[in-house]
Amino acid sequence: MQIGSVLRTERLGMRFQGPGGEIRLFQDLDLHIDNGETVAILGASGCGKSTLLGLLAGLDTPTEGRVLVGDTDITALDEDARARLRSRHVGFVFQAFHLLSGLTALENILLPLELAGHRDAQRLARDALERVGLANRDRHYPRQLSGGEQQRVAIARAFVTAPRLLLADEPTGNLDRDTGHRISDLLFTLNREQQTTLVLVTHDPELAGRCDRVLHLDGGRLVAA
Amino acid sequence: MSTLRLALRMLLRDWRAGELRLLALALVLSVTAITGVAWLADRVAGATESRASELLGGDRALVSDRPIDEVHALRALEQGLSVSRTLEFASVILVGDRTQLAALKAVGEGYPLRGQLQVGDDPDAKPETATTIPPRGEVWVEPRLLMQLGIAVGDTVELGARQFIVGRVLLLEPDRGRGFQSLAPRVMFNLDDVAATGLVQDASRVTHRLLVAGESPDVEAWQSTVQADRAESVRLESPGEGQPAVQRAMDTAKRFLGLSALLTVVVGGVAMLLTIRRYAARHLDRVAIMRCLGATQAGIAFLFTTKMILLGLATALIGTVLGYLVHLVMLALLADFLPSLPSPGWRPAVTGIGVAQVILLGFALPTVLRLRKVPPLRVLRRDLGGGVLKGVGVYLVALAAIFLLMWWQAGDLRLAVYVFVAVTGTLSLLGLGAALVVGILRRGWRAGGGSGVLVSAIGRRPWTTGVQIVALGLGLMALLLLSLVRDDLLQTWQDGVPDDAANYFLINIQPDEVDDVADMLAEAGVDTEVRPMVRGRLVAIDGNAVDAGAYEDPRARRAVSREFNLSWLERLPADNSVVEGRFWKGGDTVDPQLSIEREFAERIGVALGDTLRFRFGGDYYEAPVTSLREVKWDSFNVNFFVLASPGFLEDAPATYLTSFYLPEDSQVLLPRLVRAFPSVTLIDITSILEAVRSIMDQGVRVVELMALLTLVSGLVVLLAALQVTREERRFESALLRALGGSRGLIRRLALTEFLLLGGAAGVLAGAGAAVAGYWMARSLFDLDYGINPLLPVAGLLAGVLVVTVAGAAATRGLYRVSPMRLLKSSEEG
Ligand SMILES: Nc1ncnc2c1ncn2[C@@H]1O[C@H](COP(=O)(O)OP(=O)(O)OP(=O)(O)O)[C@@H](O)[C@H]1O
Ligand SMILES: [Mg+2]
C-alpha cells in the first residue's frame, strides 16, 4: 500500500440504542485519507468524533459500512486480528494520556514493542524517549511527570512502532495553551519525519489549521471546511 | 438536620452509583461473621456449659455436710430458677443375709435439673430416659449391685428400717462420679423416704446438695446473693469445677472458638482496608469539587462521618440478621450434638451494631476523613492531593481497632495481647515476604530486560500486588491454620485422651491386699501399678502456719482447708514431667523430699525449695519441695498433686489404689475382683470419660464451623483484592488491546498473575501457618506439636488453586470490555 489511500471508509454508519430510542451518530460516511496526509476532524461536542476515530482504529465495529486500513477491510476481521493490525500499523494518542501508572516512562514506551514482539525494543524505546526530549526521565513514573510530559511519553509510545497511521483524540485537550502548542509541534514533526498519516480530533481551530485537510462532523455528515 | 439528610442522600447516591456496594459487602460480611460467631459462641458456650452442668446435675450446686438453709432455695424459686435437692450418704443395703456397702442418694422432685437419668429393667436393657424420680418405696440401683447381691428388678431390699422394691436399673446417672468420691454402687431413692429409713441422724456423715438451674443471668444473679451470705460450711459448685480433665477440655474448646473468631475479625479487617482505600481514592475529585464550591474541612469531616455511621447502622442491621441466620444454619448442623440450647439472647445483636461501628471507625473512617485535606486546587491540577491518603496513621488506628475487637472477643487481656502480637507479627512478616517476592521478580525481570515482563501485573502494579499477597496470604493462612493445623492440633489433643485411658479405679485396697490385687490384675493381663495413698493436711509452708482464709482463690482455699491425698513412689510416672528442680533417684535411700504439681503449687503459693509440713492423724511430717511437675490429667491415670520420696511416709496410715483400662469384653474380671476383695471399692469411670469425649467432639464440630466462617472471610478478602484492582484491570485490558495485544494474551497475562499471586501468597501462608501452629500448640494449648514441613507445599497448591479459580471467575468478562472506553472517560491513567 504505497500509493492511494492509507485509510478509507465506505458508507460508514454508527447507531446506538439509547434509553430514549435509537441514536444515529452518523451514516454514509465516505472518507479517503492519503498516505502522509494530516487530517483534522472538528465538530460539536457529542457529535461522534471520538466514536469515528475509534472505528478508524478498529477499536469497535460500525453498525454499517466498512473501514479499510490499506487494503484490509478491518470490519471483516475479528477482535484479535484487528489488535494485531493495530500493533503493527496504528498508533493512538489519547486526550487523557493513559499511561500505566505502575510503569516508568521508558517501560510505558516499551509496552507496544513487547506486544508486537520487537527484538530491539530497548534501543527503539530509548530513541523514542529521546526524540520527545525526555531521555533523562526514563525512570520516572507517570505521577512524577507533568501533564505535557506525560503526553510526550504517550506520543513516543504511539510513534515507537513506526505506525503508518496515527490517530489522536484531542491530544492537547488536557493541556494549557503553550504546552498544547509544543505537543502539536512534536506531533507534526514526528509525522513529517516518519511519513506517518495523522488523523486528529480537536476543538482547537489553530491546531486544525496546521493540518492539510480539515473536516467538520456535523449532523452526521463529514464536510470539508 | 440538613447535614444528616444530605449525608443520607449522598449515601444513597453512592449506593446507586455502585461505589459503596463492595465496602458495604465487606462490612456486612464482617458483621455477619462476627455476630454469627458471637451468637454461636454464646449459645454453644451455654450448651457446653450445660453439658458440664449435666455432670453437676444443675447449673450450680450448693453442697454442705449440714442441711442447707431454705432461704437459698426460696430465693432461687423467686428468681424463676428450678430447684432440686439431693442427699448422699453411704450405708449398707441388705438382701436376706447378704450385705453390700452402697452409695445412697435420695433425690427430690425435679432431679436431675440438667442431663437425664437413663434406666432399664435389667442390666442389658436398652437405656430409656427416666421421666420421674424413683417413686416412694422404690430404689433404682446400678447394675453391678444386682450382680453383687444376686438380685433382679422386682426383688425386695432393706435400707435401714424400711423395705424397698428394686424398681429400675440405673444405667446412667449424669452427675455420677464427681471427684471419684462415690465409691460404692449407687442406690437411688425418693427423698421423702429418707426419714422412714431412720438412717440419717444428726451426726451422720451425709452430703446435702441444692441443685439450681435456669437462664444464666438469673443463675448468676442468684449466685451472687448466695455468695454474699452463705454459711462457711456451704460450698458453691459451678459446672466443670473440681474435674481437671473436664475443665481442661472446656478451656481448650473455648480457646479454639475465641481464636477462630479473632481470625475472622482480622481477615475481615483486611478486606475493609482494601475497599475503603479504593472508595476514598475515588472520592478525591468529588471532595475537591465540594471544597471548591465552599465546603469547609469540618463540614467535609462531619458529612463523611455521618455517612459512615449511617452506613455502619445499615450494614450492621443486615449483617446481624445474616449472622443470626448463619448461626441457625450452623446450629442445624450441630443439632445432634446440642440437645438443649439456651434460647438466643439479644446481646449478639447489640454486639453486631457496636462491632460494625468499631470496624468502620477503625478501618474506614480514618481513611475517609483524610479526604477533608484534599486541596480545592485539585479541580485544576489533578495531581494535587493524591497523597492525602498516604501515611501510616490509618493503619495504626486499624491496629488499635483490631486489638480492641480481639480483647472483646477473647475476654482475656493476656490472650488478646498474645494473639495480637502474633497477628501483627504475621502481617509484618507476610508484608516483608510479599515485598521480597515483588522486589525480586521486578528486579530480576528488569535486569533480564526480557519480553513479556512489562505486561506482567507484578511489574505494573507492585503496590497492589504486594497488598494482595498479604491479604490473600492471611486468608490462606487462616484457612490452613483452621483446616490442617487444626486437625493436627486436635489430633494431638485427642491423643492426650488415648483410647486405652483408664476406665476403672480400684480404691480402698488394704496394705495386706496389695500383692494379691496386683497378682490378680497381672494374671488377667491388666498392666498397671498399685499406688499407696495417705490423706494428710498441709499445716505449714516454710514454718508459716497455713491459713485457708488468707487465700483469694477459692480453689486454693478449698485445697488447704481439706485433707488431700499424697503418695510416694520411686520413679516419675510416664505421664508426669518435671518442669523445675530434679526428681529423686535411688529408691528408699533418698532423703525425704516432695514433688508438687506445678499449677497446684502456684495456687497454694509453694515454690521450689519451700519446706512443707503435713499432719497425718496425729503425726507431723516435714520435707522440702525438690521438684515441680506437670501432669497429663487427660490420661486418667492415678496421679497426685503431691508426691513424696519413698520411705518418708511409710509409717503414715495408707490405703492403696490403682487405675486400669479394661476392654468391654473382659469385664468378667470385675465380679471376681469384687468377690475376692469385698472391701475394695471399684469405680467405673467410663461414664466420666464418655462425658469428656462428647464435650471434645462437640468442640471439634463447632471449631470446624468457625473455621468455615474464617475461610469465607478469606475468600472475601480475595474477592475484595480482585475487586479493588477491577477498574485498573479493565483499563489495562482496554489499553493493552488498543496497543495491539490480543485477548488471548491478556487472559494469559491474568492467569500468570494469578498463578504468581496465589503461589507467593500460598507459600508465605503455608510457612506462616506452620510457624503459627507450632507456636500456638506450645504456648496456648500446651501440646507437643512440631513444625509441619508440608504446609508450605499445601499452601502453594491451595493458593494457586483458590486464587486462579476465584480470580478467573471474578474477572471473567472483564477483559472483553471495549477499548472504546479509553476515548471516553478521563478518570483513569
Ligand atoms: N456505547 C455507546 N452507547 C450509547 N451511546 C454512545 C455510546 N458511545 C458513544 N455514545 C454517544 O455517542 C455520542 C458521541 O460520543 P463521542 O464520544 O463520539 O462524542 P465526541 O464528538 O467525541 O464528543 P466530545 O467532543 O465531547 O469528545 C455521545 O452522545 C455519546 O453519548
Ligand atoms: Mg471525544
GROMACS .gro file of N, CA and C in nm, chain B residues 191-295:
model
  315
  416LEU      N    1  -3.644  -3.883   9.810
  416LEU     CA    2  -3.602  -3.805   9.925
  416LEU      C    3  -3.704  -3.816  10.039
  417ASP      N    4  -3.830  -3.832  10.001
  417ASP     CA    5  -3.934  -3.840  10.104
  417ASP      C    6  -3.927  -3.969  10.186
  418ASP      N    7  -3.851  -4.067  10.136
  418ASP     CA    8  -3.839  -4.193  10.210
  418ASP      C    9  -3.726  -4.191  10.312
  419VAL      N   10  -3.645  -4.086  10.310
  419VAL     CA   11  -3.527  -4.085  10.396
  419VAL      C   12  -3.563  -4.101  10.544
  420ALA      N   13  -3.663  -4.024  10.584
  420ALA     CA   14  -3.698  -4.026  10.727
  420ALA      C   15  -3.736  -4.167  10.771
  421ALA      N   16  -3.812  -4.237  10.688
  421ALA     CA   17  -3.860  -4.369  10.725
  421ALA      C   18  -3.749  -4.471  10.743
  422THR      N   19  -3.636  -4.451  10.674
  422THR     CA   20  -3.526  -4.546  10.689
  422THR      C   21  -3.458  -4.531  10.823
  423GLY      N   22  -3.469  -4.414  10.881
  423GLY     CA   23  -3.403  -4.388  11.008
  423GLY      C   24  -3.252  -4.389  10.997
  424LEU      N   25  -3.200  -4.382  10.877
  424LEU     CA   26  -3.055  -4.392  10.859
  424LEU      C   27  -2.984  -4.260  10.886
  425VAL      N   28  -3.055  -4.150  10.864
  425VAL     CA   29  -2.987  -4.021  10.877
  425VAL      C   30  -3.016  -3.960  11.013
  426GLN      N   31  -2.914  -3.961  11.095
  426GLN     CA   32  -2.925  -3.896  11.225
  426GLN      C   33  -2.850  -3.764  11.217
  427ASP      N   34  -2.862  -3.687  11.324
  427ASP     CA   35  -2.796  -3.556  11.322
  427ASP      C   36  -2.647  -3.563  11.293
  428ALA      N   37  -2.580  -3.662  11.350
  428ALA     CA   38  -2.435  -3.666  11.338
  428ALA      C   39  -2.389  -3.750  11.219
  429SER      N   40  -2.484  -3.801  11.142
  429SER     CA   41  -2.445  -3.886  11.031
  429SER      C   42  -2.362  -3.809  10.930
  430ARG      N   43  -2.274  -3.883  10.864
  430ARG     CA   44  -2.194  -3.820  10.758
  430ARG      C   45  -2.276  -3.821  10.629
  431VAL      N   46  -2.331  -3.709  10.598
  431VAL     CA   47  -2.414  -3.700  10.476
  431VAL      C   48  -2.371  -3.578  10.396
  432THR      N   49  -2.409  -3.580  10.271
  432THR     CA   50  -2.384  -3.463  10.187
  432THR      C   51  -2.516  -3.411  10.133
  433HIS      N   52  -2.547  -3.288  10.171
  433HIS     CA   53  -2.668  -3.225  10.119
  433HIS      C   54  -2.631  -3.146   9.995
  434ARG      N   55  -2.718  -3.153   9.896
  434ARG     CA   56  -2.697  -3.071   9.778
  434ARG      C   57  -2.825  -2.998   9.742
  435LEU      N   58  -2.808  -2.873   9.704
  435LEU     CA   59  -2.919  -2.798   9.648
  435LEU      C   60  -2.880  -2.767   9.504
  436LEU      N   61  -2.953  -2.826   9.412
  436LEU     CA   62  -2.923  -2.803   9.270
  436LEU      C   63  -3.011  -2.690   9.218
  437VAL      N   64  -2.953  -2.607   9.132
  437VAL     CA   65  -3.025  -2.493   9.079
  437VAL      C   66  -2.998  -2.485   8.930
  438ALA      N   67  -3.101  -2.452   8.852
  438ALA     CA   68  -3.080  -2.436   8.708
  438ALA      C   69  -3.174  -2.331   8.652
  439GLY      N   70  -3.134  -2.270   8.543
  439GLY     CA   71  -3.218  -2.168   8.479
  439GLY      C   72  -3.137  -2.089   8.378
  440GLU      N   73  -3.193  -1.975   8.333
  440GLU     CA   74  -3.123  -1.886   8.240
  440GLU      C   75  -2.998  -1.833   8.310
  441SER      N   76  -2.888  -1.822   8.232
  441SER     CA   77  -2.763  -1.789   8.301
  441SER      C   78  -2.763  -1.655   8.374
  442PRO      N   79  -2.826  -1.548   8.321
  442PRO     CA   80  -2.824  -1.424   8.401
  442PRO      C   81  -2.891  -1.444   8.538
  443ASP      N   82  -3.002  -1.520   8.537
  443ASP     CA   83  -3.072  -1.545   8.663
  443ASP      C   84  -2.986  -1.626   8.758
  444VAL      N   85  -2.921  -1.728   8.699
  444VAL     CA   86  -2.835  -1.812   8.782
  444VAL      C   87  -2.724  -1.729   8.843
  445GLU      N   88  -2.668  -1.640   8.757
  445GLU     CA   89  -2.558  -1.559   8.809
  445GLU      C   90  -2.606  -1.464   8.918
  446ALA      N   91  -2.727  -1.410   8.897
  446ALA     CA   92  -2.782  -1.321   8.999
  446ALA      C   93  -2.799  -1.396   9.131
  447TRP      N   94  -2.852  -1.517   9.118
  447TRP     CA   95  -2.873  -1.596   9.238
  447TRP      C   96  -2.740  -1.628   9.305
  448GLN      N   97  -2.643  -1.664   9.220
  448GLN     CA   98  -2.511  -1.698   9.273
  448GLN      C   99  -2.453  -1.584   9.356
  449SER      N  100  -2.473  -1.461   9.306
  449SER     CA  101  -2.412  -1.351   9.382
  449SER      C  102  -2.482  -1.330   9.515
  450THR      N  103  -2.614  -1.353   9.522
  450THR     CA  104  -2.679  -1.340   9.652
  450THR      C  105  -2.631  -1.450   9.746
  451VAL      N  106  -2.611  -1.569   9.689
  451VAL     CA  107  -2.565  -1.680   9.773
  451VAL      C  108  -2.426  -1.652   9.826
  452GLN      N  109  -2.342  -1.603   9.736
  452GLN     CA  110  -2.204  -1.581   9.778
  452GLN      C  111  -2.197  -1.480   9.891
  453ALA      N  112  -2.292  -1.388   9.887
  453ALA     CA  113  -2.290  -1.282   9.989
  453ALA      C  114  -2.315  -1.338  10.128
  454ASP      N  115  -2.404  -1.433  10.140
  454ASP     CA  116  -2.442  -1.471  10.277
  454ASP      C  117  -2.459  -1.620  10.299
  455ARG      N  118  -2.371  -1.701  10.239
  455ARG     CA  119  -2.384  -1.843  10.269
  455ARG      C  120  -2.300  -1.876  10.391
  456ALA      N  121  -2.341  -1.983  10.459
  456ALA     CA  122  -2.266  -2.025  10.577
  456ALA      C  123  -2.131  -2.080  10.533
  457GLU      N  124  -2.034  -2.072  10.624
  457GLU     CA  125  -1.898  -2.118  10.595
  457GLU      C  126  -1.895  -2.262  10.544
  458SER      N  127  -1.986  -2.343  10.597
  458SER     CA  128  -1.983  -2.486  10.565
  458SER      C  129  -2.046  -2.516  10.429
  459VAL      N  130  -2.112  -2.416  10.371
  459VAL     CA  131  -2.179  -2.440  10.242
  459VAL      C  132  -2.085  -2.403  10.129
  460ARG      N  133  -2.071  -2.494  10.033
  460ARG     CA  134  -1.980  -2.473   9.921
  460ARG      C  135  -2.061  -2.454   9.794
  461LEU      N  136  -2.018  -2.361   9.711
  461LEU     CA  137  -2.088  -2.340   9.584
  461LEU      C  138  -2.008  -2.406   9.473
  462GLU      N  139  -2.074  -2.491   9.396
  462GLU     CA  140  -2.005  -2.556   9.285
  462GLU      C  141  -2.063  -2.508   9.153
  463SER      N  142  -1.975  -2.484   9.056
  463SER     CA  143  -2.024  -2.450   8.923
  463SER      C  144  -1.977  -2.556   8.826
  464PRO      N  145  -2.037  -2.560   8.707
  464PRO     CA  146  -2.004  -2.667   8.612
  464PRO      C  147  -1.855  -2.671   8.583
  465GLY      N  148  -1.801  -2.790   8.574
  465GLY     CA  149  -1.663  -2.806   8.534
  465GLY      C  150  -1.564  -2.798   8.648
  466GLU      N  151  -1.609  -2.747   8.759
  466GLU     CA  152  -1.517  -2.735   8.872
  466GLU      C  153  -1.484  -2.871   8.931
  467GLY      N  154  -1.368  -2.880   8.986
  467GLY     CA  155  -1.332  -3.000   9.059
  467GLY      C  156  -1.304  -3.118   8.970
  468GLN      N  157  -1.301  -3.095   8.839
  468GLN     CA  158  -1.269  -3.204   8.749
  468GLN      C  159  -1.167  -3.155   8.649
  469PRO      N  160  -1.040  -3.170   8.680
  469PRO     CA  161  -0.936  -3.115   8.594
  469PRO      C  162  -0.955  -3.150   8.447
  470ALA      N  163  -0.990  -3.274   8.417
  470ALA     CA  164  -0.999  -3.316   8.277
  470ALA      C  165  -1.112  -3.241   8.206
  471VAL      N  166  -1.227  -3.236   8.270
  471VAL     CA  167  -1.341  -3.168   8.209
  471VAL      C  168  -1.311  -3.019   8.194
  472GLN      N  169  -1.253  -2.964   8.299
  472GLN     CA  170  -1.217  -2.823   8.297
  472GLN      C  171  -1.125  -2.792   8.180
  473ARG      N  172  -1.027  -2.877   8.165
  473ARG     CA  173  -0.930  -2.854   8.059
  473ARG      C  174  -0.996  -2.865   7.923
  474ALA      N  175  -1.082  -2.964   7.908
  474ALA     CA  176  -1.150  -2.982   7.779
  474ALA      C  177  -1.230  -2.857   7.745
  475MET      N  178  -1.298  -2.803   7.846
  475MET     CA  179  -1.381  -2.685   7.821
  475MET      C  180  -1.295  -2.564   7.789
  476ASP      N  181  -1.189  -2.547   7.864
  476ASP     CA  182  -1.100  -2.433   7.839
  476ASP      C  183  -1.044  -2.438   7.698
  477THR      N  184  -0.999  -2.556   7.659
  477THR     CA  185  -0.938  -2.569   7.527
  477THR      C  186  -1.041  -2.540   7.418
  478ALA      N  187  -1.161  -2.595   7.435
  478ALA     CA  188  -1.266  -2.571   7.337
  478ALA      C  189  -1.294  -2.421   7.326
  479LYS      N  190  -1.303  -2.354   7.440
  479LYS     CA  191  -1.331  -2.211   7.439
  479LYS      C  192  -1.220  -2.134   7.366
  480ARG      N  193  -1.096  -2.177   7.388
  480ARG     CA  194  -0.985  -2.108   7.321
  480ARG      C  195  -0.992  -2.125   7.171
  481PHE      N  196  -1.024  -2.244   7.129
  481PHE     CA  197  -1.038  -2.268   6.986
  481PHE      C  198  -1.143  -2.174   6.927
  482LEU      N  199  -1.256  -2.165   6.995
  482LEU     CA  200  -1.364  -2.080   6.946
  482LEU      C  201  -1.320  -1.935   6.939
  483GLY      N  202  -1.264  -1.888   7.050
  483GLY     CA  203  -1.221  -1.748   7.055
  483GLY      C  204  -1.122  -1.718   6.944
  484LEU      N  205  -1.032  -1.810   6.923
  484LEU     CA  206  -0.928  -1.788   6.824
  484LEU      C  207  -0.985  -1.780   6.683
  485SER      N  208  -1.076  -1.870   6.653
  485SER     CA  209  -1.140  -1.866   6.521
  485SER      C  210  -1.208  -1.732   6.500
  486ALA      N  211  -1.279  -1.687   6.601
  486ALA     CA  212  -1.348  -1.559   6.590
  486ALA      C  213  -1.250  -1.446   6.566
  487LEU      N  214  -1.138  -1.449   6.636
  487LEU     CA  215  -1.037  -1.344   6.618
  487LEU      C  216  -0.985  -1.342   6.476
  488LEU      N  217  -0.960  -1.459   6.423
  488LEU     CA  218  -0.908  -1.463   6.287
  488LEU      C  219  -1.009  -1.406   6.189
  489THR      N  220  -1.136  -1.434   6.212
  489THR     CA  221  -1.239  -1.379   6.126
  489THR      C  222  -1.235  -1.227   6.131
  490VAL      N  223  -1.218  -1.173   6.249
  490VAL     CA  224  -1.212  -1.027   6.264
  490VAL      C  225  -1.097  -0.969   6.182
  491VAL      N  226  -0.981  -1.029   6.197
  491VAL     CA  227  -0.863  -0.975   6.129
  491VAL      C  228  -0.878  -0.985   5.977
  492VAL      N  229  -0.920  -1.101   5.932
  492VAL     CA  230  -0.933  -1.120   5.788
  492VAL      C  231  -1.035  -1.022   5.732
  493GLY      N  232  -1.147  -1.006   5.805
  493GLY     CA  233  -1.247  -0.908   5.762
  493GLY      C  234  -1.189  -0.768   5.756
  494GLY      N  235  -1.103  -0.737   5.852
  494GLY     CA  236  -1.041  -0.604   5.856
  494GLY      C  237  -0.956  -0.577   5.732
  495VAL      N  238  -0.887  -0.678   5.686
  495VAL     CA  239  -0.805  -0.659   5.567
  495VAL      C  240  -0.894  -0.624   5.447
  496ALA      N  241  -1.004  -0.696   5.436
  496ALA     CA  242  -1.097  -0.666   5.326
  496ALA      C  243  -1.146  -0.522   5.337
  497MET      N  244  -1.175  -0.479   5.458
  497MET     CA  245  -1.222  -0.342   5.479
  497MET      C  246  -1.119  -0.239   5.434
  498LEU      N  247  -0.994  -0.260   5.478
  498LEU     CA  248  -0.889  -0.164   5.444
  498LEU      C  249  -0.872  -0.155   5.293
  499LEU      N  250  -0.878  -0.268   5.230
  499LEU     CA  251  -0.862  -0.270   5.085
  499LEU      C  252  -0.971  -0.189   5.017
  500THR      N  253  -1.094  -0.211   5.059
  500THR     CA  254  -1.203  -0.147   4.987
  500THR      C  255  -1.216   0.001   5.022
  501ILE      N  256  -1.191   0.037   5.146
  501ILE     CA  257  -1.215   0.177   5.183
  501ILE      C  258  -1.114   0.268   5.117
  502ARG      N  259  -0.996   0.218   5.097
  502ARG     CA  260  -0.894   0.300   5.031
  502ARG      C  261  -0.936   0.330   4.889
  503ARG      N  262  -0.989   0.228   4.827
  503ARG     CA  263  -1.038   0.243   4.692
  503ARG      C  264  -1.150   0.347   4.688
  504TYR      N  265  -1.238   0.332   4.784
  504TYR     CA  266  -1.353   0.423   4.792
  504TYR      C  267  -1.306   0.568   4.807
  505ALA      N  268  -1.211   0.587   4.899
  505ALA     CA  269  -1.162   0.722   4.924
  505ALA      C  270  -1.092   0.777   4.800
  506ALA      N  271  -1.011   0.693   4.737
  506ALA     CA  272  -0.939   0.738   4.619
  506ALA      C  273  -1.037   0.786   4.511
  507ARG      N  274  -1.149   0.714   4.503
  507ARG     CA  275  -1.247   0.754   4.402
  507ARG      C  276  -1.320   0.881   4.441
  508HIS      N  277  -1.307   0.920   4.567
  508HIS     CA  278  -1.377   1.040   4.611
  508HIS      C  279  -1.292   1.166   4.610
  509LEU      N  280  -1.166   1.149   4.576
  509LEU     CA  281  -1.076   1.265   4.578
  509LEU      C  282  -1.132   1.380   4.496
  510ASP      N  283  -1.172   1.351   4.374
  510ASP     CA  284  -1.219   1.457   4.285
  510ASP      C  285  -1.348   1.520   4.337
  511ARG      N  286  -1.436   1.434   4.384
  511ARG     CA  287  -1.564   1.486   4.431
  511ARG      C  288  -1.545   1.582   4.548
  512VAL      N  289  -1.455   1.541   4.640
  512VAL     CA  290  -1.431   1.627   4.755
  512VAL      C  291  -1.365   1.758   4.711
  513ALA      N  292  -1.272   1.748   4.617
  513ALA     CA  293  -1.208   1.870   4.567
  513ALA      C  294  -1.314   1.965   4.512
  514ILE      N  295  -1.409   1.912   4.440
  514ILE     CA  296  -1.515   1.997   4.384
  514ILE      C  297  -1.599   2.057   4.496
  515MET      N  298  -1.632   1.973   4.598
  515MET     CA  299  -1.712   2.025   4.709
  515MET      C  300  -1.637   2.136   4.782
  516ARG      N  301  -1.507   2.114   4.802
  516ARG     CA  302  -1.426   2.216   4.868
  516ARG      C  303  -1.425   2.342   4.784
  517CYS      N  304  -1.414   2.322   4.656
  517CYS     CA  305  -1.410   2.432   4.563
  517CYS      C  306  -1.540   2.512   4.570
  518LEU      N  307  -1.648   2.438   4.591
  518LEU     CA  308  -1.779   2.504   4.597
  518LEU      C  309  -1.807   2.559   4.735
  519GLY      N  310  -1.708   2.553   4.826
  519GLY     CA  311  -1.723   2.621   4.953
  519GLY      C  312  -1.742   2.536   5.076
  520ALA      N  313  -1.730   2.404   5.064
  520ALA     CA  314  -1.742   2.321   5.184
  520ALA      C  315  -1.616   2.337   5.269
   0.00000   0.00000   0.00000
